[in-house]
Amino acid sequence: MKKQTKAIRIQAERSQNREHSVPLYLTSSFTFEDAEQGRAIFAEEETGNIYSRYMNPNVDEFVEKMCMLENTEDGLAFATGMAANYAAMAALLQQGDHVVASKALFGSCIQILTKILPKWGITCTFVDGHEISEWESAIQDNTKFLFCESPSNPGLHLIDLEAICQLKVKHNLILAVDNCFATPIIQTPADWGADLVIHSATKYIDGQGRVLGGVVCGREDLIKEIRFFARHTGPSMSPFNAWVLSKSLETLSLRMEKHCDNAMKLALALQNHPAIEVVNYPFLPSHSQYDLAKKQMKMGGAILTIDIKGGFEMVNEFSKNLKIASISPNLGDTRTIITHPASTTHSKLSLDQRLEVGITEGLVRVAVGLEAVEDLISDFEQALEKALVGSLVG
Ligand SMILES: *Cc1c(COP(=O)(O)O)cnc(C)c1O
């Protein structure tokens, strides 16, 4: 069966009610027939549900589908993407270990690596990461873990997944890839050899801006350690969120195709606009890593950036005039969202730090939604036009 079929047909076992759509198992615990069954399940001689902090039919169904989509042996779901990222690092690293990570990571991952893990003697070196040689020269005797995001947020820089996987094999390290922007529909890092693939399910996996969630998919032995950590520290996904997210996976490939098609068309329509310095999108031939994008991504993704001439003032005029696109720090929604990273998500960085990861004053991130693309193109064009005219008059 194709993945699309499995994403729809993998289902928790039907109950005595013979329901067609999976019911919500909103229960904190489960019962045993007798004390003997309780003993056998706890002793792992028999499989069975015990308690929703560590197992639940809705959560298990969601995880089974994610592992199928990511081509991994095992996986575990979490309350949020950050809980998933933190659990993976906290479970697998110990005092004295060292991490090499790309600079362009999600902000809270940088906070974990620079403010939280150092409290327990775990250190990190950040690299630009486009050149694999930078990763290699940052590796120390105590390096255990490599961590990257591709494409990155909001710079849309790519990490060469084949090359970084060769490097981690050569140095016997664990490689974790945050695959949130690409989703398994666009790339499956485990096929190149990534040990862990991490997601904020809050984004494209839900895709409709409703629930939070996270998931770590990967090697069975590593997931076993992460499961021990999570079982006893409790960052579990709720059955309700798992129920919503598992339903969302039924339409993920369909949604991603439309997201990417809209993004490509919007990128093409805006790339020569007089108000725009540059449009950045992995599948535009002008992208600095176009060949790599074509090699490791099936589609260009749903995010593009536009660098508007005239800095914040022009960005603000443009944003005021948008009639359809929302202004919000989120992404991965049916609704198109614009974000100005320099004044919001990345405002805590210094100017130099921002420029290092390509965040200029005019940069606008566009998380392209599922509206009719003709409407999006005319909305962006009219808002840019008004900003331009305003600046000439002013
Ligand atoms: C949103 C996001 C996260 C954090 O996920 P939450 O579900 O908000 O905790 C981590 N990594 C990336 C790339 C994200 O976009």
PDB file of N, CA and C in Angstrom, residues 146-224:
ATOM      1  N   LEU A 146      24.549  15.734  16.987  1.00  0.00           N
ATOM      2  CA  LEU A 146      24.453  16.800  15.976  1.00  0.00           C
ATOM      3  C   LEU A 146      22.980  17.144  15.821  1.00  0.00           C
ATOM      4  N   PHE A 147      22.692  18.436  15.676  1.00  0.00           N
ATOM      5  CA  PHE A 147      21.302  18.858  15.640  1.00  0.00           C
ATOM      6  C   PHE A 147      21.116  19.928  14.568  1.00  0.00           C
ATOM      7  N   CYS A 148      20.206  19.696  13.631  1.00  0.00           N
ATOM      8  CA  CYS A 148      19.982  20.701  12.593  1.00  0.00           C
ATOM      9  C   CYS A 148      18.515  20.779  12.184  1.00  0.00           C
ATOM     10  N   GLU A 149      18.217  21.849  11.454  1.00  0.00           N
ATOM     11  CA  GLU A 149      16.889  22.105  10.922  1.00  0.00           C
ATOM     12  C   GLU A 149      17.088  22.388   9.439  1.00  0.00           C
ATOM     13  N   SER A 150      16.302  21.781   8.563  1.00  0.00           N
ATOM     14  CA  SER A 150      16.443  22.052   7.123  1.00  0.00           C
ATOM     15  C   SER A 150      15.094  21.872   6.454  1.00  0.00           C
ATOM     16  N   PRO A 151      14.566  22.895   5.753  1.00  0.00           N
ATOM     17  CA  PRO A 151      15.097  24.250   5.614  1.00  0.00           C
ATOM     18  C   PRO A 151      15.016  25.004   6.948  1.00  0.00           C
ATOM     19  N   SER A 152      15.891  26.011   7.101  1.00  0.00           N
ATOM     20  CA  SER A 152      15.910  26.725   8.376  1.00  0.00           C
ATOM     21  C   SER A 152      14.880  27.848   8.388  1.00  0.00           C
ATOM     22  N   ASN A 153      14.604  28.299   9.582  1.00  0.00           N
ATOM     23  CA  ASN A 153      13.613  29.338   9.835  1.00  0.00           C
ATOM     24  C   ASN A 153      14.311  30.613  10.276  1.00  0.00           C
ATOM     25  N   PRO A 154      14.116  31.740   9.651  1.00  0.00           N
ATOM     26  CA  PRO A 154      13.367  31.980   8.421  1.00  0.00           C
ATOM     27  C   PRO A 154      14.264  32.061   7.188  1.00  0.00           C
ATOM     28  N   GLY A 155      15.569  31.772   7.347  1.00  0.00           N
ATOM     29  CA  GLY A 155      16.521  31.980   6.254  1.00  0.00           C
ATOM     30  C   GLY A 155      16.341  31.036   5.079  1.00  0.00           C
ATOM     31  N   LEU A 156      15.668  29.899   5.319  1.00  0.00           N
ATOM     32  CA  LEU A 156      15.465  28.874   4.289  1.00  0.00           C
ATOM     33  C   LEU A 156      16.794  28.361   3.741  1.00  0.00           C
ATOM     34  N   HIS A 157      17.794  28.242   4.642  1.00  0.00           N
ATOM     35  CA  HIS A 157      19.048  27.593   4.280  1.00  0.00           C
ATOM     36  C   HIS A 157      18.857  26.099   4.453  1.00  0.00           C
ATOM     37  N   LEU A 158      19.538  25.333   3.620  1.00  0.00           N
ATOM     38  CA  LEU A 158      19.412  23.879   3.699  1.00  0.00           C
ATOM     39  C   LEU A 158      20.698  23.270   4.261  1.00  0.00           C
ATOM     40  N   ILE A 159      20.545  22.158   4.935  1.00  0.00           N
ATOM     41  CA  ILE A 159      21.691  21.357   5.352  1.00  0.00           C
ATOM     42  C   ILE A 159      21.710  20.146   4.426  1.00  0.00           C
ATOM     43  N   ASP A 160      22.890  19.801   3.913  1.00  0.00           N
ATOM     44  CA  ASP A 160      23.032  18.654   3.021  1.00  0.00           C
ATOM     45  C   ASP A 160      22.875  17.373   3.858  1.00  0.00           C
ATOM     46  N   LEU A 161      21.711  16.756   3.758  1.00  0.00           N
ATOM     47  CA  LEU A 161      21.392  15.630   4.643  1.00  0.00           C
ATOM     48  C   LEU A 161      22.285  14.416   4.371  1.00  0.00           C
ATOM     49  N   GLU A 162      22.612  14.186   3.104  1.00  0.00           N
ATOM     50  CA  GLU A 162      23.480  13.041   2.800  1.00  0.00           C
ATOM     51  C   GLU A 162      24.869  13.249   3.413  1.00  0.00           C
ATOM     52  N   ALA A 163      25.395  14.465   3.244  1.00  0.00           N
ATOM     53  CA  ALA A 163      26.745  14.752   3.738  1.00  0.00           C
ATOM     54  C   ALA A 163      26.799  14.731   5.261  1.00  0.00           C
ATOM     55  N   ILE A 164      25.785  15.282   5.928  1.00  0.00           N
ATOM     56  CA  ILE A 164      25.838  15.309   7.399  1.00  0.00           C
ATOM     57  C   ILE A 164      25.646  13.891   7.961  1.00  0.00           C
ATOM     58  N   CYS A 165      24.923  13.060   7.243  1.00  0.00           N
ATOM     59  CA  CYS A 165      24.764  11.670   7.690  1.00  0.00           C
ATOM     60  C   CYS A 165      26.072  10.900   7.553  1.00  0.00           C
ATOM     61  N   GLN A 166      26.829  11.180   6.475  1.00  0.00           N
ATOM     62  CA  GLN A 166      28.139  10.537   6.327  1.00  0.00           C
ATOM     63  C   GLN A 166      29.064  10.966   7.468  1.00  0.00           C
ATOM     64  N   LEU A 167      28.975  12.254   7.822  1.00  0.00           N
ATOM     65  CA  LEU A 167      29.818  12.776   8.897  1.00  0.00           C
ATOM     66  C   LEU A 167      29.493  12.124  10.239  1.00  0.00           C
ATOM     67  N   LYS A 168      28.212  11.966  10.511  1.00  0.00           N
ATOM     68  CA  LYS A 168      27.851  11.397  11.824  1.00  0.00           C
ATOM     69  C   LYS A 168      28.245   9.917  11.915  1.00  0.00           C
ATOM     70  N   VAL A 169      28.238   9.217  10.782  1.00  0.00           N
ATOM     71  CA  VAL A 169      28.693   7.824  10.778  1.00  0.00           C
ATOM     72  C   VAL A 169      30.203   7.783  11.038  1.00  0.00           C
ATOM     73  N   LYS A 170      30.930   8.663  10.327  1.00  0.00           N
ATOM     74  CA  LYS A 170      32.395   8.702  10.460  1.00  0.00           C
ATOM     75  C   LYS A 170      32.810   8.937  11.917  1.00  0.00           C
ATOM     76  N   HIS A 171      32.061   9.808  12.635  1.00  0.00           N
ATOM     77  CA  HIS A 171      32.449  10.150  14.011  1.00  0.00           C
ATOM     78  C   HIS A 171      31.581   9.452  15.054  1.00  0.00           C
ATOM     79  N   ASN A 172      30.730   8.540  14.597  1.00  0.00           N
ATOM     80  CA  ASN A 172      29.883   7.762  15.505  1.00  0.00           C
ATOM     81  C   ASN A 172      29.042   8.653  16.431  1.00  0.00           C
ATOM     82  N   LEU A 173      28.277   9.582  15.823  1.00  0.00           N
ATOM     83  CA  LEU A 173      27.465  10.525  16.598  1.00  0.00           C
ATOM     84  C   LEU A 173      25.980  10.265  16.347  1.00  0.00           C
ATOM     85  N   ILE A 174      25.140  10.878  17.183  1.00  0.00           N
ATOM     86  CA  ILE A 174      23.695  10.819  16.969  1.00  0.00           C
ATOM     87  C   ILE A 174      23.288  12.079  16.202  1.00  0.00           C
ATOM     88  N   LEU A 175      22.545  11.907  15.115  1.00  0.00           N
ATOM     89  CA  LEU A 175      22.068  13.074  14.360  1.00  0.00           C
ATOM     90  C   LEU A 175      20.556  13.213  14.525  1.00  0.00           C
ATOM     91  N   ALA A 176      20.124  14.392  14.998  1.00  0.00           N
ATOM     92  CA  ALA A 176      18.694  14.711  15.086  1.00  0.00           C
ATOM     93  C   ALA A 176      18.364  15.815  14.088  1.00  0.00           C
ATOM     94  N   VAL A 177      17.292  15.628  13.336  1.00  0.00           N
ATOM     95  CA  VAL A 177      16.859  16.637  12.355  1.00  0.00           C
ATOM     96  C   VAL A 177      15.452  17.105  12.733  1.00  0.00           C
ATOM     97  N   ASP A 178      15.293  18.415  12.898  1.00  0.00           N
ATOM     98  CA  ASP A 178      13.955  18.983  13.098  1.00  0.00           C
ATOM     99  C   ASP A 178      13.333  19.112  11.702  1.00  0.00           C
ATOM    100  N   ASN A 179      12.321  18.288  11.415  1.00  0.00           N
ATOM    101  CA  ASN A 179      11.756  18.203  10.060  1.00  0.00           C
ATOM    102  C   ASN A 179      10.421  18.935   9.938  1.00  0.00           C
ATOM    103  N   CYS A 180      10.223  19.888  10.851  1.00  0.00           N
ATOM    104  CA  CYS A 180       8.946  20.586  10.971  1.00  0.00           C
ATOM    105  C   CYS A 180       8.561  21.359   9.699  1.00  0.00           C
ATOM    106  N   PHE A 181       9.531  22.058   9.094  1.00  0.00           N
ATOM    107  CA  PHE A 181       9.225  22.873   7.917  1.00  0.00           C
ATOM    108  C   PHE A 181       8.942  22.013   6.692  1.00  0.00           C
ATOM    109  N   ALA A 182       9.639  20.894   6.574  1.00  0.00           N
ATOM    110  CA  ALA A 182       9.515  20.090   5.357  1.00  0.00           C
ATOM    111  C   ALA A 182       8.348  19.104   5.442  1.00  0.00           C
ATOM    112  N   THR A 183       8.133  18.525   6.590  1.00  0.00           N
ATOM    113  CA  THR A 183       7.185  17.418   6.801  1.00  0.00           C
ATOM    114  C   THR A 183       7.668  16.168   6.041  1.00  0.00           C
ATOM    115  N   PRO A 184       7.221  14.979   6.463  1.00  0.00           N
ATOM    116  CA  PRO A 184       7.670  13.765   5.762  1.00  0.00           C
ATOM    117  C   PRO A 184       7.163  13.660   4.328  1.00  0.00           C
ATOM    118  N   ILE A 185       6.249  14.536   3.931  1.00  0.00           N
ATOM    119  CA  ILE A 185       5.778  14.508   2.545  1.00  0.00           C
ATOM    120  C   ILE A 185       6.874  15.051   1.615  1.00  0.00           C
ATOM    121  N   ILE A 186       7.702  15.958   2.126  1.00  0.00           N
ATOM    122  CA  ILE A 186       8.729  16.600   1.302  1.00  0.00           C
ATOM    123  C   ILE A 186      10.091  15.937   1.450  1.00  0.00           C
ATOM    124  N   GLN A 187      10.447  15.548   2.678  1.00  0.00           N
ATOM    125  CA  GLN A 187      11.725  14.842   2.857  1.00  0.00           C
ATOM    126  C   GLN A 187      11.660  13.917   4.066  1.00  0.00           C
ATOM    127  N   THR A 188      12.375  12.792   3.973  1.00  0.00           N
ATOM    128  CA  THR A 188      12.416  11.827   5.074  1.00  0.00           C
ATOM    129  C   THR A 188      13.883  11.637   5.476  1.00  0.00           C
ATOM    130  N   PRO A 189      14.341  12.432   6.467  1.00  0.00           N
ATOM    131  CA  PRO A 189      15.768  12.414   6.834  1.00  0.00           C
ATOM    132  C   PRO A 189      16.274  11.027   7.253  1.00  0.00           C
ATOM    133  N   ALA A 190      15.399  10.173   7.785  1.00  0.00           N
ATOM    134  CA  ALA A 190      15.856   8.835   8.202  1.00  0.00           C
ATOM    135  C   ALA A 190      16.354   8.029   7.005  1.00  0.00           C
ATOM    136  N   ASP A 191      15.836   8.324   5.806  1.00  0.00           N
ATOM    137  CA  ASP A 191      16.315   7.607   4.611  1.00  0.00           C
ATOM    138  C   ASP A 191      17.772   7.929   4.296  1.00  0.00           C
ATOM    139  N   TRP A 192      18.230   9.132   4.685  1.00  0.00           N
ATOM    140  CA  TRP A 192      19.649   9.471   4.506  1.00  0.00           C
ATOM    141  C   TRP A 192      20.476   8.895   5.650  1.00  0.00           C
ATOM    142  N   GLY A 193      19.818   8.546   6.762  1.00  0.00           N
ATOM    143  CA  GLY A 193      20.542   7.980   7.898  1.00  0.00           C
ATOM    144  C   GLY A 193      20.377   8.740   9.199  1.00  0.00           C
ATOM    145  N   ALA A 194      19.518   9.775   9.237  1.00  0.00           N
ATOM    146  CA  ALA A 194      19.294  10.509  10.502  1.00  0.00           C
ATOM    147  C   ALA A 194      18.778   9.538  11.560  1.00  0.00           C
ATOM    148  N   ASP A 195      19.271   9.689  12.799  1.00  0.00           N
ATOM    149  CA  ASP A 195      18.869   8.789  13.880  1.00  0.00           C
ATOM    150  C   ASP A 195      17.540   9.198  14.483  1.00  0.00           C
ATOM    151  N   LEU A 196      17.310  10.519  14.553  1.00  0.00           N
ATOM    152  CA  LEU A 196      16.061  11.022  15.121  1.00  0.00           C
ATOM    153  C   LEU A 196      15.483  12.095  14.206  1.00  0.00           C
ATOM    154  N   VAL A 197      14.165  12.069  14.028  1.00  0.00           N
ATOM    155  CA  VAL A 197      13.476  13.094  13.254  1.00  0.00           C
ATOM    156  C   VAL A 197      12.430  13.685  14.200  1.00  0.00           C
ATOM    157  N   ILE A 198      12.540  15.001  14.417  1.00  0.00           N
ATOM    158  CA  ILE A 198      11.699  15.652  15.434  1.00  0.00           C
ATOM    159  C   ILE A 198      10.730  16.608  14.750  1.00  0.00           C
ATOM    160  N   HIS A 199       9.515  16.675  15.286  1.00  0.00           N
ATOM    161  CA  HIS A 199       8.506  17.573  14.726  1.00  0.00           C
ATOM    162  C   HIS A 199       7.790  18.371  15.796  1.00  0.00           C
ATOM    163  N   SER A 200       7.480  19.620  15.455  1.00  0.00           N
ATOM    164  CA  SER A 200       6.401  20.295  16.147  1.00  0.00           C
ATOM    165  C   SER A 200       5.158  19.945  15.323  1.00  0.00           C
ATOM    166  N   ALA A 201       4.284  19.096  15.860  1.00  0.00           N
ATOM    167  CA  ALA A 201       3.062  18.705  15.142  1.00  0.00           C
ATOM    168  C   ALA A 201       2.059  19.848  15.096  1.00  0.00           C
ATOM    169  N   THR A 202       2.355  20.882  15.891  1.00  0.00           N
ATOM    170  CA  THR A 202       1.537  22.097  15.935  1.00  0.00           C
ATOM    171  C   THR A 202       1.442  22.771  14.564  1.00  0.00           C
ATOM    172  N   LYS A 203       2.430  22.542  13.718  1.00  0.00           N
ATOM    173  CA  LYS A 203       2.518  23.265  12.448  1.00  0.00           C
ATOM    174  C   LYS A 203       1.759  22.489  11.364  1.00  0.00           C
ATOM    175  N   TYR A 204       2.485  21.981  10.345  1.00  0.00           N
ATOM    176  CA  TYR A 204       1.771  21.393   9.204  1.00  0.00           C
ATOM    177  C   TYR A 204       1.041  20.100   9.533  1.00  0.00           C
ATOM    178  N   ILE A 205       1.487  19.381  10.577  1.00  0.00           N
ATOM    179  CA  ILE A 205       0.835  18.105  10.861  1.00  0.00           C
ATOM    180  C   ILE A 205      -0.606  18.354  11.300  1.00  0.00           C
ATOM    181  N   ASP A 206      -0.805  19.305  12.209  1.00  0.00           N
ATOM    182  CA  ASP A 206      -2.185  19.740  12.474  1.00  0.00           C
ATOM    183  C   ASP A 206      -2.689  20.516  11.261  1.00  0.00           C
ATOM    184  N   GLY A 207      -1.947  21.539  10.892  1.00  0.00           N
ATOM    185  CA  GLY A 207      -2.218  22.268   9.659  1.00  0.00           C
ATOM    186  C   GLY A 207      -3.405  23.205   9.693  1.00  0.00           C
ATOM    187  N   GLN A 208      -4.092  23.246  10.832  1.00  0.00           N
ATOM    188  CA  GLN A 208      -5.267  24.106  10.880  1.00  0.00           C
ATOM    189  C   GLN A 208      -5.285  24.975  12.128  1.00  0.00           C
ATOM    190  N   GLY A 209      -4.110  25.099  12.770  1.00  0.00           N
ATOM    191  CA  GLY A 209      -3.976  26.033  13.883  1.00  0.00           C
ATOM    192  C   GLY A 209      -4.842  25.724  15.089  1.00  0.00           C
ATOM    193  N   ARG A 210      -5.028  24.425  15.399  1.00  0.00           N
ATOM    194  CA  ARG A 210      -5.939  24.079  16.500  1.00  0.00           C
ATOM    195  C   ARG A 210      -5.238  23.574  17.742  1.00  0.00           C
ATOM    196  N   VAL A 211      -4.315  22.622  17.597  1.00  0.00           N
ATOM    197  CA  VAL A 211      -3.736  21.970  18.785  1.00  0.00           C
ATOM    198  C   VAL A 211      -2.209  22.011  18.746  1.00  0.00           C
ATOM    199  N   LEU A 212      -1.618  21.827  19.943  1.00  0.00           N
ATOM    200  CA  LEU A 212      -0.168  21.706  20.068  1.00  0.00           C
ATOM    201  C   LEU A 212       0.198  20.229  20.108  1.00  0.00           C
ATOM    202  N   GLY A 213       1.379  19.920  19.643  1.00  0.00           N
ATOM    203  CA  GLY A 213       1.859  18.536  19.733  1.00  0.00           C
ATOM    204  C   GLY A 213       3.275  18.423  19.238  1.00  0.00           C
ATOM    205  N   GLY A 214       3.936  17.331  19.610  1.00  0.00           N
ATOM    206  CA  GLY A 214       5.298  17.078  19.139  1.00  0.00           C
ATOM    207  C   GLY A 214       5.508  15.590  18.985  1.00  0.00           C
ATOM    208  N   VAL A 215       6.522  15.211  18.217  1.00  0.00           N
ATOM    209  CA  VAL A 215       6.797  13.790  18.043  1.00  0.00           C
ATOM    210  C   VAL A 215       8.283  13.614  17.735  1.00  0.00           C
ATOM    211  N   VAL A 216       8.855  12.530  18.276  1.00  0.00           N
ATOM    212  CA  VAL A 216      10.218  12.134  17.924  1.00  0.00           C
ATOM    213  C   VAL A 216      10.118  10.771  17.279  1.00  0.00           C
ATOM    214  N   CYS A 217      10.611  10.642  16.044  1.00  0.00           N
ATOM    215  CA  CYS A 217      10.633   9.346  15.362  1.00  0.00           C
ATOM    216  C   CYS A 217      12.094   8.951  15.203  1.00  0.00           C
ATOM    217  N   GLY A 218      12.386   7.651  15.246  1.00  0.00           N
ATOM    218  CA  GLY A 218      13.788   7.285  15.034  1.00  0.00           C
ATOM    219  C   GLY A 218      14.140   5.868  15.402  1.00  0.00           C
ATOM    220  N   ARG A 219      15.453   5.699  15.669  1.00  0.00           N
ATOM    221  CA  ARG A 219      16.002   4.376  15.982  1.00  0.00           C
ATOM    222  C   ARG A 219      15.383   3.821  17.253  1.00  0.00           C
ATOM    223  N   GLU A 220      15.064   2.550  17.197  1.00  0.00           N
ATOM    224  CA  GLU A 220      14.383   1.888  18.317  1.00  0.00           C
ATOM    225  C   GLU A 220      15.144   2.025  19.646  1.00  0.00           C
ATOM    226  N   ASP A 221      16.479   1.820  19.609  1.00  0.00           N
ATOM    227  CA  ASP A 221      17.255   1.863  20.863  1.00  0.00           C
ATOM    228  C   ASP A 221      17.239   3.265  21.472  1.00  0.00           C
ATOM    229  N   LEU A 222      17.258   4.300  20.626  1.00  0.00           N
ATOM    230  CA  LEU A 222      17.239   5.674  21.147  1.00  0.00           C
ATOM    231  C   LEU A 222      15.851   6.034  21.674  1.00  0.00           C
ATOM    232  N   ILE A 223      14.815   5.608  20.943  1.00  0.00           N
ATOM    233  CA  ILE A 223      13.444   5.906  21.380  1.00  0.00           C
ATOM    234  C   ILE A 223      13.178   5.210  22.720  1.00  0.00           C
ATOM    235  N   LYS A 224      13.786   4.047  22.924  1.00  0.00           N
ATOM    236  CA  LYS A 224      13.607   3.336  24.201  1.00  0.00           C
ATOM    237  C   LYS A 224      14.116   4.205  25.370  1.00  0.00           C
TER     238      LYS A 224
END
